[in-house]
């Protein structure tokens, strides 16, 4: 057992004083102990063993009561095996969870305010010369230095709710990075310990780090969030009707009925609706709108849901283009079907070139490239098309059946497509169409019973390869390919078995040709992400942007302006924004006064699930590693820290024992009778 030494000496003196009073009969204490002394003399005179025993018991109870009372103030403790060596000094890292979930309210106020109070209590439990680190989800550079107690308390008051969020393992790794030298290493994590924060994987810490988890009691709240939005088609045309798909998620334990939806674009309400969302599930709805102009559009989908509101709004942006750029590379003997098709719609801007006059540098500006019966597909063309596909481009190949199959095989395999197996010169008819494929969605209002499908007079068969991913669209009998989609890297290739020449078949004149090619063109439209997530998506991807020697791009928002790092690669321009964007909203990418793009940012939805891990679940994540768990609702943080760092304190036990011996003395005086009723005795004055 250890003692706080000044208190122990005081306790020792307090025990000796009553003994000295009885031994030397000091006049100063004569009045207090007069009755006891007189009673002892009477005992000696009467030679009563019972009276002597009673007085000895009273004396012992009184001495023990005084001793344990003073010992309580000296705060004795049992030394802990993990108690730190105080001579080395302490480095204390305190993580303060300031994510959106900490904005919830309990009986103590907001969880963040309670977390600040707990952090201050921890600091006050250490010595004035100890050094402290404050850490939040923002992982700011200023939090990588050690503070004294006063500086730490000031820094705690400045902590605010942040859109950033981190995982528990990331927090512990960051805390351990501040520890240096032989100082004692203490780490505290103050959080509500949302399940998304803790994660499902085991959490590791260094053996020399003494880690304490301070759990705040957050209430599981019902919550509905706007999870995502997307369009049925990436193509957006001015003054046309469009549909947008919205997805909501219910994180609560009760069904939500008639959740109101509102769609606004450019601050104008475009659609309203309502939706039911079952408990713990997602629900999807479709909203229709029209009347958009050209240029960048700022959309907001919002709901009304209380008490959590940070995830009730989703920002998204998209561009309504005046046209879509398409390139047709033609062979010597090809009809004008592709030109007639795309020139019939002013939205498409078609460029037609000969296979002998190709400008490879222009590929990046086209969303779709059609190879229309080229007879000499070169290795150089294959290389440029690979680069184009790597950047998300789309290619349609209508082969020339008059070209040597070996030449086409080399070209196709260079694009990671199957080689040509044979040239079939006997007529064949398409036997199957994959109507469930998204490419054919909305093509047919009513499906005919006996559908007229294209014919082929001559066509290539291809060597099947199970290692190549393929989506069949149209097939000959026995499952032979007529038209299929092949995902290639980030792009896609639509490969046909025959060309568009009249001698090859009737595809170019078939009613299916127009909607098929339009759908492929719409499918190939390049569109940037509808939205990004704060503290998660740190790179903005744009089509290639050419900058002059003294030009730079700026990212501008509401009261925000920054010049991001720019990198040009693979026909794209990448903007690195790191953690500079901290607020949900819309940001314009500008080159001078010209707006190149508008990007939308939203808060991370991982904070939407208000479910928390229990102590048992937290301890399971750490396995056999020793951690200290503090439930702020059930125990005093300062006392728990003192007990963990110093050992088990015994002052409460001493106080209880002191009260027990005081009660014992009272009972002895009142109920311990040592004389017969006929014997007159003196009772001690207490």
mmCIF file of N, CA and C in Angstrom, residues 98-199:
data_model
loop_
_atom_site.group_PDB
_atom_site.id
_atom_site.type_symbol
_atom_site.label_atom_id
_atom_site.label_comp_id
_atom_site.label_asym_id
_atom_site.label_seq_id
_atom_site.Cartn_x
_atom_site.Cartn_y
_atom_site.Cartn_z
ATOM 1 N N UNK A 98 -15.188 15.049 -33.355
ATOM 2 C CA UNK A 98 -16.002 16.213 -33.715
ATOM 3 C C UNK A 98 -16.772 15.975 -35.009
ATOM 4 N N UNK A 99 -17.136 14.714 -35.241
ATOM 5 C CA UNK A 99 -17.926 14.376 -36.418
ATOM 6 C C UNK A 99 -19.379 14.790 -36.211
ATOM 7 N N UNK A 100 -20.187 14.637 -37.260
ATOM 8 C CA UNK A 100 -21.581 15.092 -37.201
ATOM 9 C C UNK A 100 -22.386 14.380 -36.123
ATOM 10 N N UNK A 101 -22.063 13.120 -35.841
ATOM 11 C CA UNK A 101 -22.823 12.393 -34.827
ATOM 12 C C UNK A 101 -22.674 13.015 -33.447
ATOM 13 N N UNK A 102 -21.567 13.754 -33.234
ATOM 14 C CA UNK A 102 -21.330 14.389 -31.932
ATOM 15 C C UNK A 102 -22.165 15.649 -31.759
ATOM 16 N N UNK A 103 -22.941 15.992 -32.767
ATOM 17 C CA UNK A 103 -23.864 17.117 -32.644
ATOM 18 C C UNK A 103 -25.182 16.686 -32.009
ATOM 19 N N UNK A 104 -25.321 15.380 -31.771
ATOM 20 C CA UNK A 104 -26.525 14.865 -31.112
ATOM 21 C C UNK A 104 -26.566 15.344 -29.657
ATOM 22 N N UNK A 105 -27.752 15.269 -29.064
ATOM 23 C CA UNK A 105 -27.960 15.836 -27.724
ATOM 24 C C UNK A 105 -28.361 14.729 -26.765
ATOM 25 N N UNK A 106 -27.776 14.758 -25.557
ATOM 26 C CA UNK A 106 -28.238 13.917 -24.455
ATOM 27 C C UNK A 106 -28.554 14.823 -23.266
ATOM 28 N N UNK A 107 -28.733 14.255 -22.090
ATOM 29 C CA UNK A 107 -29.135 15.060 -20.935
ATOM 30 C C UNK A 107 -28.040 16.024 -20.494
ATOM 31 N N UNK A 108 -26.810 15.803 -20.954
ATOM 32 C CA UNK A 108 -25.705 16.695 -20.612
ATOM 33 C C UNK A 108 -25.541 17.827 -21.627
ATOM 34 N N UNK A 109 -26.374 17.867 -22.656
ATOM 35 C CA UNK A 109 -26.211 18.841 -23.738
ATOM 36 C C UNK A 109 -25.744 18.115 -24.987
ATOM 37 N N UNK A 110 -25.054 18.827 -25.882
ATOM 38 C CA UNK A 110 -24.528 18.168 -27.078
ATOM 39 C C UNK A 110 -23.351 17.284 -26.689
ATOM 40 N N UNK A 111 -23.152 16.204 -27.449
ATOM 41 C CA UNK A 111 -22.059 15.283 -27.151
ATOM 42 C C UNK A 111 -20.705 15.965 -27.295
ATOM 43 N N UNK A 112 -20.596 16.912 -28.234
ATOM 44 C CA UNK A 112 -19.320 17.605 -28.401
ATOM 45 C C UNK A 112 -18.993 18.437 -27.169
ATOM 46 N N UNK A 113 -19.984 19.119 -26.601
ATOM 47 C CA UNK A 113 -19.741 19.904 -25.383
ATOM 48 C C UNK A 113 -19.320 18.994 -24.232
ATOM 49 N N UNK A 114 -19.964 17.845 -24.128
ATOM 50 C CA UNK A 114 -19.573 16.905 -23.070
ATOM 51 C C UNK A 114 -18.164 16.388 -23.312
ATOM 52 N N UNK A 115 -17.838 16.119 -24.576
ATOM 53 C CA UNK A 115 -16.493 15.637 -24.899
ATOM 54 C C UNK A 115 -15.439 16.670 -24.511
ATOM 55 N N UNK A 116 -15.731 17.946 -24.719
ATOM 56 C CA UNK A 116 -14.793 18.996 -24.324
ATOM 57 C C UNK A 116 -14.591 18.997 -22.813
ATOM 58 N N UNK A 117 -15.680 18.816 -22.060
ATOM 59 C CA UNK A 117 -15.555 18.791 -20.593
ATOM 60 C C UNK A 117 -14.720 17.595 -20.148
ATOM 61 N N UNK A 118 -14.938 16.459 -20.786
ATOM 62 C CA UNK A 118 -14.165 15.274 -20.417
ATOM 63 C C UNK A 118 -12.691 15.457 -20.751
ATOM 64 N N UNK A 119 -12.395 16.087 -21.861
ATOM 65 C CA UNK A 119 -11.004 16.335 -22.232
ATOM 66 C C UNK A 119 -10.319 17.229 -21.196
ATOM 67 N N UNK A 120 -11.024 18.227 -20.716
ATOM 68 C CA UNK A 120 -10.450 19.112 -19.693
ATOM 69 C C UNK A 120 -10.242 18.369 -18.377
ATOM 70 N N UNK A 121 -11.154 17.479 -18.043
ATOM 71 C CA UNK A 121 -10.989 16.678 -16.828
ATOM 72 C C UNK A 121 -9.741 15.803 -16.928
ATOM 73 N N UNK A 122 -9.502 15.250 -18.088
ATOM 74 C CA UNK A 122 -8.323 14.400 -18.274
ATOM 75 C C UNK A 122 -7.049 15.200 -18.059
ATOM 76 N N UNK A 123 -6.997 16.387 -18.662
ATOM 77 C CA UNK A 123 -5.798 17.218 -18.537
ATOM 78 C C UNK A 123 -5.543 17.585 -17.081
ATOM 79 N N UNK A 124 -6.593 17.901 -16.343
ATOM 80 C CA UNK A 124 -6.440 18.296 -14.944
ATOM 81 C C UNK A 124 -6.021 17.132 -14.055
ATOM 82 N N UNK A 125 -6.090 15.915 -14.571
ATOM 83 C CA UNK A 125 -5.669 14.747 -13.804
ATOM 84 C C UNK A 125 -4.164 14.524 -13.887
ATOM 85 N N UNK A 126 -3.480 15.310 -14.732
ATOM 86 C CA UNK A 126 -2.033 15.162 -14.895
ATOM 87 C C UNK A 126 -1.304 16.350 -14.287
ATOM 88 N N UNK A 127 0.024 16.283 -14.321
ATOM 89 C CA UNK A 127 0.863 17.309 -13.712
ATOM 90 C C UNK A 127 1.035 18.500 -14.649
ATOM 91 N N UNK A 128 1.413 19.606 -14.070
ATOM 92 C CA UNK A 128 1.498 20.853 -14.841
ATOM 93 C C UNK A 128 2.597 20.803 -15.894
ATOM 94 N N UNK A 129 3.623 19.969 -15.674
ATOM 95 C CA UNK A 129 4.732 19.914 -16.625
ATOM 96 C C UNK A 129 4.542 18.864 -17.719
ATOM 97 N N UNK A 130 3.457 18.110 -17.661
ATOM 98 C CA UNK A 130 3.192 17.132 -18.709
ATOM 99 C C UNK A 130 2.822 17.831 -20.014
ATOM 100 N N UNK A 131 3.032 17.122 -21.130
ATOM 101 C CA UNK A 131 2.749 17.695 -22.451
ATOM 102 C C UNK A 131 1.562 16.974 -23.079
ATOM 103 N N UNK A 132 0.784 17.747 -23.874
ATOM 104 C CA UNK A 132 -0.489 17.235 -24.372
ATOM 105 C C UNK A 132 -0.625 17.486 -25.876
ATOM 106 N N UNK A 133 -1.330 16.545 -26.542
ATOM 107 C CA UNK A 133 -1.702 16.718 -27.947
ATOM 108 C C UNK A 133 -3.217 16.666 -28.054
ATOM 109 N N UNK A 134 -3.801 17.613 -28.784
ATOM 110 C CA UNK A 134 -5.219 17.545 -29.111
ATOM 111 C C UNK A 134 -5.352 17.087 -30.556
ATOM 112 N N UNK A 135 -6.288 16.160 -30.784
ATOM 113 C CA UNK A 135 -6.475 15.601 -32.123
ATOM 114 C C UNK A 135 -7.961 15.560 -32.436
ATOM 115 N N UNK A 136 -8.334 15.985 -33.647
ATOM 116 C CA UNK A 136 -9.721 15.925 -34.105
ATOM 117 C C UNK A 136 -9.764 15.208 -35.450
ATOM 118 N N UNK A 137 -10.955 15.083 -36.011
ATOM 119 C CA UNK A 137 -11.101 14.425 -37.306
ATOM 120 C C UNK A 137 -10.440 15.196 -38.437
ATOM 121 N N UNK A 138 -10.155 16.471 -38.205
ATOM 122 C CA UNK A 138 -9.573 17.286 -39.272
ATOM 123 C C UNK A 138 -8.107 16.945 -39.524
ATOM 124 N N UNK A 139 -7.442 16.307 -38.528
ATOM 125 C CA UNK A 139 -6.028 15.950 -38.665
ATOM 126 C C UNK A 139 -5.209 17.161 -39.131
ATOM 127 N N UNK A 140 -5.408 18.276 -38.465
ATOM 128 C CA UNK A 140 -4.727 19.507 -38.850
ATOM 129 C C UNK A 140 -3.248 19.453 -38.481
ATOM 130 N N UNK A 141 -2.447 20.192 -39.245
ATOM 131 C CA UNK A 141 -1.017 20.224 -38.975
ATOM 132 C C UNK A 141 -0.688 20.819 -37.618
ATOM 133 N N UNK A 142 -1.489 21.799 -37.171
ATOM 134 C CA UNK A 142 -1.225 22.435 -35.879
ATOM 135 C C UNK A 142 -1.437 21.475 -34.715
ATOM 136 N N UNK A 143 -2.156 20.388 -34.968
ATOM 137 C CA UNK A 143 -2.388 19.402 -33.914
ATOM 138 C C UNK A 143 -1.263 18.375 -33.828
ATOM 139 N N UNK A 144 -0.196 18.596 -34.581
ATOM 140 C CA UNK A 144 0.942 17.699 -34.528
ATOM 141 C C UNK A 144 2.036 18.211 -33.604
ATOM 142 N N UNK A 145 1.721 19.207 -32.795
ATOM 143 C CA UNK A 145 2.701 19.677 -31.815
ATOM 144 C C UNK A 145 2.137 19.505 -30.417
ATOM 145 N N UNK A 146 3.048 19.421 -29.452
ATOM 146 C CA UNK A 146 2.660 19.202 -28.063
ATOM 147 C C UNK A 146 2.410 20.531 -27.362
ATOM 148 N N UNK A 147 1.413 20.554 -26.499
ATOM 149 C CA UNK A 147 0.987 21.772 -25.818
ATOM 150 C C UNK A 147 1.138 21.589 -24.312
ATOM 151 N N UNK A 148 1.232 22.734 -23.612
ATOM 152 C CA UNK A 148 1.119 22.649 -22.158
ATOM 153 C C UNK A 148 -0.361 22.641 -21.793
ATOM 154 N N UNK A 149 -0.652 22.502 -20.512
ATOM 155 C CA UNK A 149 -2.045 22.332 -20.088
ATOM 156 C C UNK A 149 -2.897 23.541 -20.462
ATOM 157 N N UNK A 150 -2.373 24.734 -20.275
ATOM 158 C CA UNK A 150 -3.155 25.937 -20.563
ATOM 159 C C UNK A 150 -3.438 26.066 -22.050
ATOM 160 N N UNK A 151 -2.432 25.794 -22.884
ATOM 161 C CA UNK A 151 -2.629 25.859 -24.335
ATOM 162 C C UNK A 151 -3.640 24.809 -24.791
ATOM 163 N N UNK A 152 -3.582 23.639 -24.167
ATOM 164 C CA UNK A 152 -4.523 22.582 -24.528
ATOM 165 C C UNK A 152 -5.954 22.998 -24.225
ATOM 166 N N UNK A 153 -6.193 23.569 -23.055
ATOM 167 C CA UNK A 153 -7.547 23.971 -22.685
ATOM 168 C C UNK A 153 -8.092 25.022 -23.642
ATOM 169 N N UNK A 154 -7.234 25.909 -24.115
ATOM 170 C CA UNK A 154 -7.665 26.916 -25.098
ATOM 171 C C UNK A 154 -7.996 26.254 -26.437
ATOM 172 N N UNK A 155 -7.179 25.276 -26.831
ATOM 173 C CA UNK A 155 -7.415 24.592 -28.098
ATOM 174 C C UNK A 155 -8.716 23.792 -28.064
ATOM 175 N N UNK A 156 -9.064 23.237 -26.921
ATOM 176 C CA UNK A 156 -10.307 22.477 -26.796
ATOM 177 C C UNK A 156 -11.507 23.373 -27.052
ATOM 178 N N UNK A 157 -11.475 24.583 -26.537
ATOM 179 C CA UNK A 157 -12.601 25.510 -26.713
ATOM 180 C C UNK A 157 -12.813 25.880 -28.179
ATOM 181 N N UNK A 158 -11.791 25.734 -29.016
ATOM 182 C CA UNK A 158 -11.886 26.123 -30.423
ATOM 183 C C UNK A 158 -12.405 24.997 -31.323
ATOM 184 N N UNK A 159 -12.561 23.801 -30.794
ATOM 185 C CA UNK A 159 -12.999 22.657 -31.602
ATOM 186 C C UNK A 159 -14.463 22.826 -31.985
ATOM 187 N N UNK A 160 -14.773 22.601 -33.269
ATOM 188 C CA UNK A 160 -16.142 22.697 -33.783
ATOM 189 C C UNK A 160 -16.493 21.435 -34.566
ATOM 190 N N UNK A 161 -17.786 21.250 -34.780
ATOM 191 C CA UNK A 161 -18.255 20.120 -35.586
ATOM 192 C C UNK A 161 -17.654 20.215 -36.991
ATOM 193 N N UNK A 162 -17.210 19.083 -37.522
ATOM 194 C CA UNK A 162 -16.554 19.058 -38.826
ATOM 195 C C UNK A 162 -17.182 17.994 -39.716
ATOM 196 N N UNK A 163 -17.113 18.234 -41.012
ATOM 197 C CA UNK A 163 -17.614 17.254 -41.979
ATOM 198 C C UNK A 163 -16.661 16.080 -42.149
ATOM 199 N N UNK A 164 -15.427 16.229 -41.676
ATOM 200 C CA UNK A 164 -14.441 15.151 -41.812
ATOM 201 C C UNK A 164 -14.760 14.014 -40.850
ATOM 202 N N UNK A 165 -14.369 12.814 -41.221
ATOM 203 C CA UNK A 165 -14.507 11.671 -40.320
ATOM 204 C C UNK A 165 -13.369 10.707 -40.567
ATOM 205 N N UNK A 166 -12.956 10.055 -39.522
ATOM 206 C CA UNK A 166 -11.844 9.107 -39.584
ATOM 207 C C UNK A 166 -12.247 7.799 -38.928
ATOM 208 N N UNK A 167 -11.438 6.776 -39.155
ATOM 209 C CA UNK A 167 -11.626 5.479 -38.516
ATOM 210 C C UNK A 167 -10.800 5.423 -37.231
ATOM 211 N N UNK A 168 -11.229 4.557 -36.299
ATOM 212 C CA UNK A 168 -10.540 4.433 -35.017
ATOM 213 C C UNK A 168 -9.084 4.056 -35.211
ATOM 214 N N UNK A 169 -8.797 3.146 -36.130
ATOM 215 C CA UNK A 169 -7.412 2.748 -36.360
ATOM 216 C C UNK A 169 -6.574 3.917 -36.855
ATOM 217 N N UNK A 170 -7.134 4.769 -37.713
ATOM 218 C CA UNK A 170 -6.418 5.945 -38.182
ATOM 219 C C UNK A 170 -6.094 6.886 -37.028
ATOM 220 N N UNK A 171 -7.055 7.040 -36.124
ATOM 221 C CA UNK A 171 -6.858 7.929 -34.969
ATOM 222 C C UNK A 171 -5.725 7.415 -34.094
ATOM 223 N N UNK A 172 -5.738 6.114 -33.779
ATOM 224 C CA UNK A 172 -4.702 5.546 -32.904
ATOM 225 C C UNK A 172 -3.331 5.646 -33.565
ATOM 226 N N UNK A 173 -3.263 5.382 -34.856
ATOM 227 C CA UNK A 173 -1.985 5.511 -35.569
ATOM 228 C C UNK A 173 -1.462 6.932 -35.494
ATOM 229 N N UNK A 174 -2.355 7.900 -35.637
ATOM 230 C CA UNK A 174 -1.950 9.310 -35.582
ATOM 231 C C UNK A 174 -1.481 9.678 -34.176
ATOM 232 N N UNK A 175 -2.153 9.168 -33.166
ATOM 233 C CA UNK A 175 -1.755 9.454 -31.790
ATOM 234 C C UNK A 175 -0.374 8.881 -31.495
ATOM 235 N N UNK A 176 -0.141 7.662 -31.920
ATOM 236 C CA UNK A 176 1.143 7.026 -31.639
ATOM 237 C C UNK A 176 2.287 7.711 -32.372
ATOM 238 N N UNK A 177 1.979 8.424 -33.446
ATOM 239 C CA UNK A 177 3.014 9.136 -34.179
ATOM 240 C C UNK A 177 3.589 10.319 -33.427
ATOM 241 N N UNK A 178 2.894 10.808 -32.388
ATOM 242 C CA UNK A 178 3.363 11.973 -31.631
ATOM 243 C C UNK A 178 4.288 11.574 -30.496
ATOM 244 N N UNK A 179 4.280 10.283 -30.119
ATOM 245 C CA UNK A 179 5.066 9.836 -28.966
ATOM 246 C C UNK A 179 6.542 9.726 -29.338
ATOM 247 N N UNK A 180 7.394 10.281 -28.491
ATOM 248 C CA UNK A 180 8.839 10.237 -28.718
ATOM 249 C C UNK A 180 9.551 9.971 -27.405
ATOM 250 N N UNK A 181 10.786 9.498 -27.503
ATOM 251 C CA UNK A 181 11.634 9.340 -26.331
ATOM 252 C C UNK A 181 11.101 8.318 -25.341
ATOM 253 N N UNK A 182 11.564 8.469 -24.088
ATOM 254 C CA UNK A 182 11.195 7.524 -23.045
ATOM 255 C C UNK A 182 10.044 7.979 -22.192
ATOM 256 N N UNK A 183 9.326 9.019 -22.603
ATOM 257 C CA UNK A 183 8.202 9.512 -21.811
ATOM 258 C C UNK A 183 7.091 8.478 -21.748
ATOM 259 N N UNK A 184 6.310 8.548 -20.680
ATOM 260 C CA UNK A 184 5.140 7.682 -20.560
ATOM 261 C C UNK A 184 4.117 8.084 -21.615
ATOM 262 N N UNK A 185 3.488 7.101 -22.266
ATOM 263 C CA UNK A 185 2.628 7.372 -23.415
ATOM 264 C C UNK A 185 1.174 7.058 -23.067
ATOM 265 N N UNK A 186 0.374 8.111 -23.003
ATOM 266 C CA UNK A 186 -1.043 7.955 -22.694
ATOM 267 C C UNK A 186 -1.865 8.455 -23.883
ATOM 268 N N UNK A 187 -2.814 7.651 -24.337
ATOM 269 C CA UNK A 187 -3.700 8.034 -25.439
ATOM 270 C C UNK A 187 -5.142 7.875 -24.986
ATOM 271 N N UNK A 188 -5.953 8.900 -25.244
ATOM 272 C CA UNK A 188 -7.373 8.878 -24.895
ATOM 273 C C UNK A 188 -8.192 9.122 -26.156
ATOM 274 N N UNK A 189 -9.231 8.334 -26.328
ATOM 275 C CA UNK A 189 -10.165 8.508 -27.448
ATOM 276 C C UNK A 189 -11.525 8.822 -26.850
ATOM 277 N N UNK A 190 -11.986 10.062 -27.039
ATOM 278 C CA UNK A 190 -13.286 10.489 -26.513
ATOM 279 C C UNK A 190 -14.262 10.516 -27.675
ATOM 280 N N UNK A 191 -15.261 9.634 -27.635
ATOM 281 C CA UNK A 191 -16.161 9.496 -28.779
ATOM 282 C C UNK A 191 -17.445 8.806 -28.339
ATOM 283 N N UNK A 192 -18.449 8.891 -29.223
ATOM 284 C CA UNK A 192 -19.658 8.096 -29.009
ATOM 285 C C UNK A 192 -19.497 6.687 -29.580
ATOM 286 N N UNK A 193 -18.389 6.459 -30.303
ATOM 287 C CA UNK A 193 -18.031 5.163 -30.866
ATOM 288 C C UNK A 193 -19.149 4.606 -31.746
ATOM 289 N N UNK A 194 -19.466 5.400 -32.766
ATOM 290 C CA UNK A 194 -20.373 4.900 -33.800
ATOM 291 C C UNK A 194 -19.783 3.648 -34.442
ATOM 292 N N UNK A 195 -20.636 2.752 -34.858
ATOM 293 C CA UNK A 195 -20.153 1.521 -35.465
ATOM 294 C C UNK A 195 -19.320 1.793 -36.715
ATOM 295 N N UNK A 196 -19.686 2.803 -37.477
ATOM 296 C CA UNK A 196 -18.921 3.136 -38.678
ATOM 297 C C UNK A 196 -17.546 3.695 -38.326
ATOM 298 N N UNK A 197 -17.425 4.317 -37.162
ATOM 299 C CA UNK A 197 -16.139 4.860 -36.714
ATOM 300 C C UNK A 197 -15.211 3.732 -36.274
ATOM 301 N N UNK A 198 -15.742 2.772 -35.563
ATOM 302 C CA UNK A 198 -14.921 1.671 -35.053
ATOM 303 C C UNK A 198 -14.575 0.692 -36.159
ATOM 304 N N UNK A 199 -15.555 0.377 -37.019
ATOM 305 C CA UNK A 199 -15.336 -0.596 -38.075
ATOM 306 C C UNK A 199 -15.464 -2.020 -37.566
#
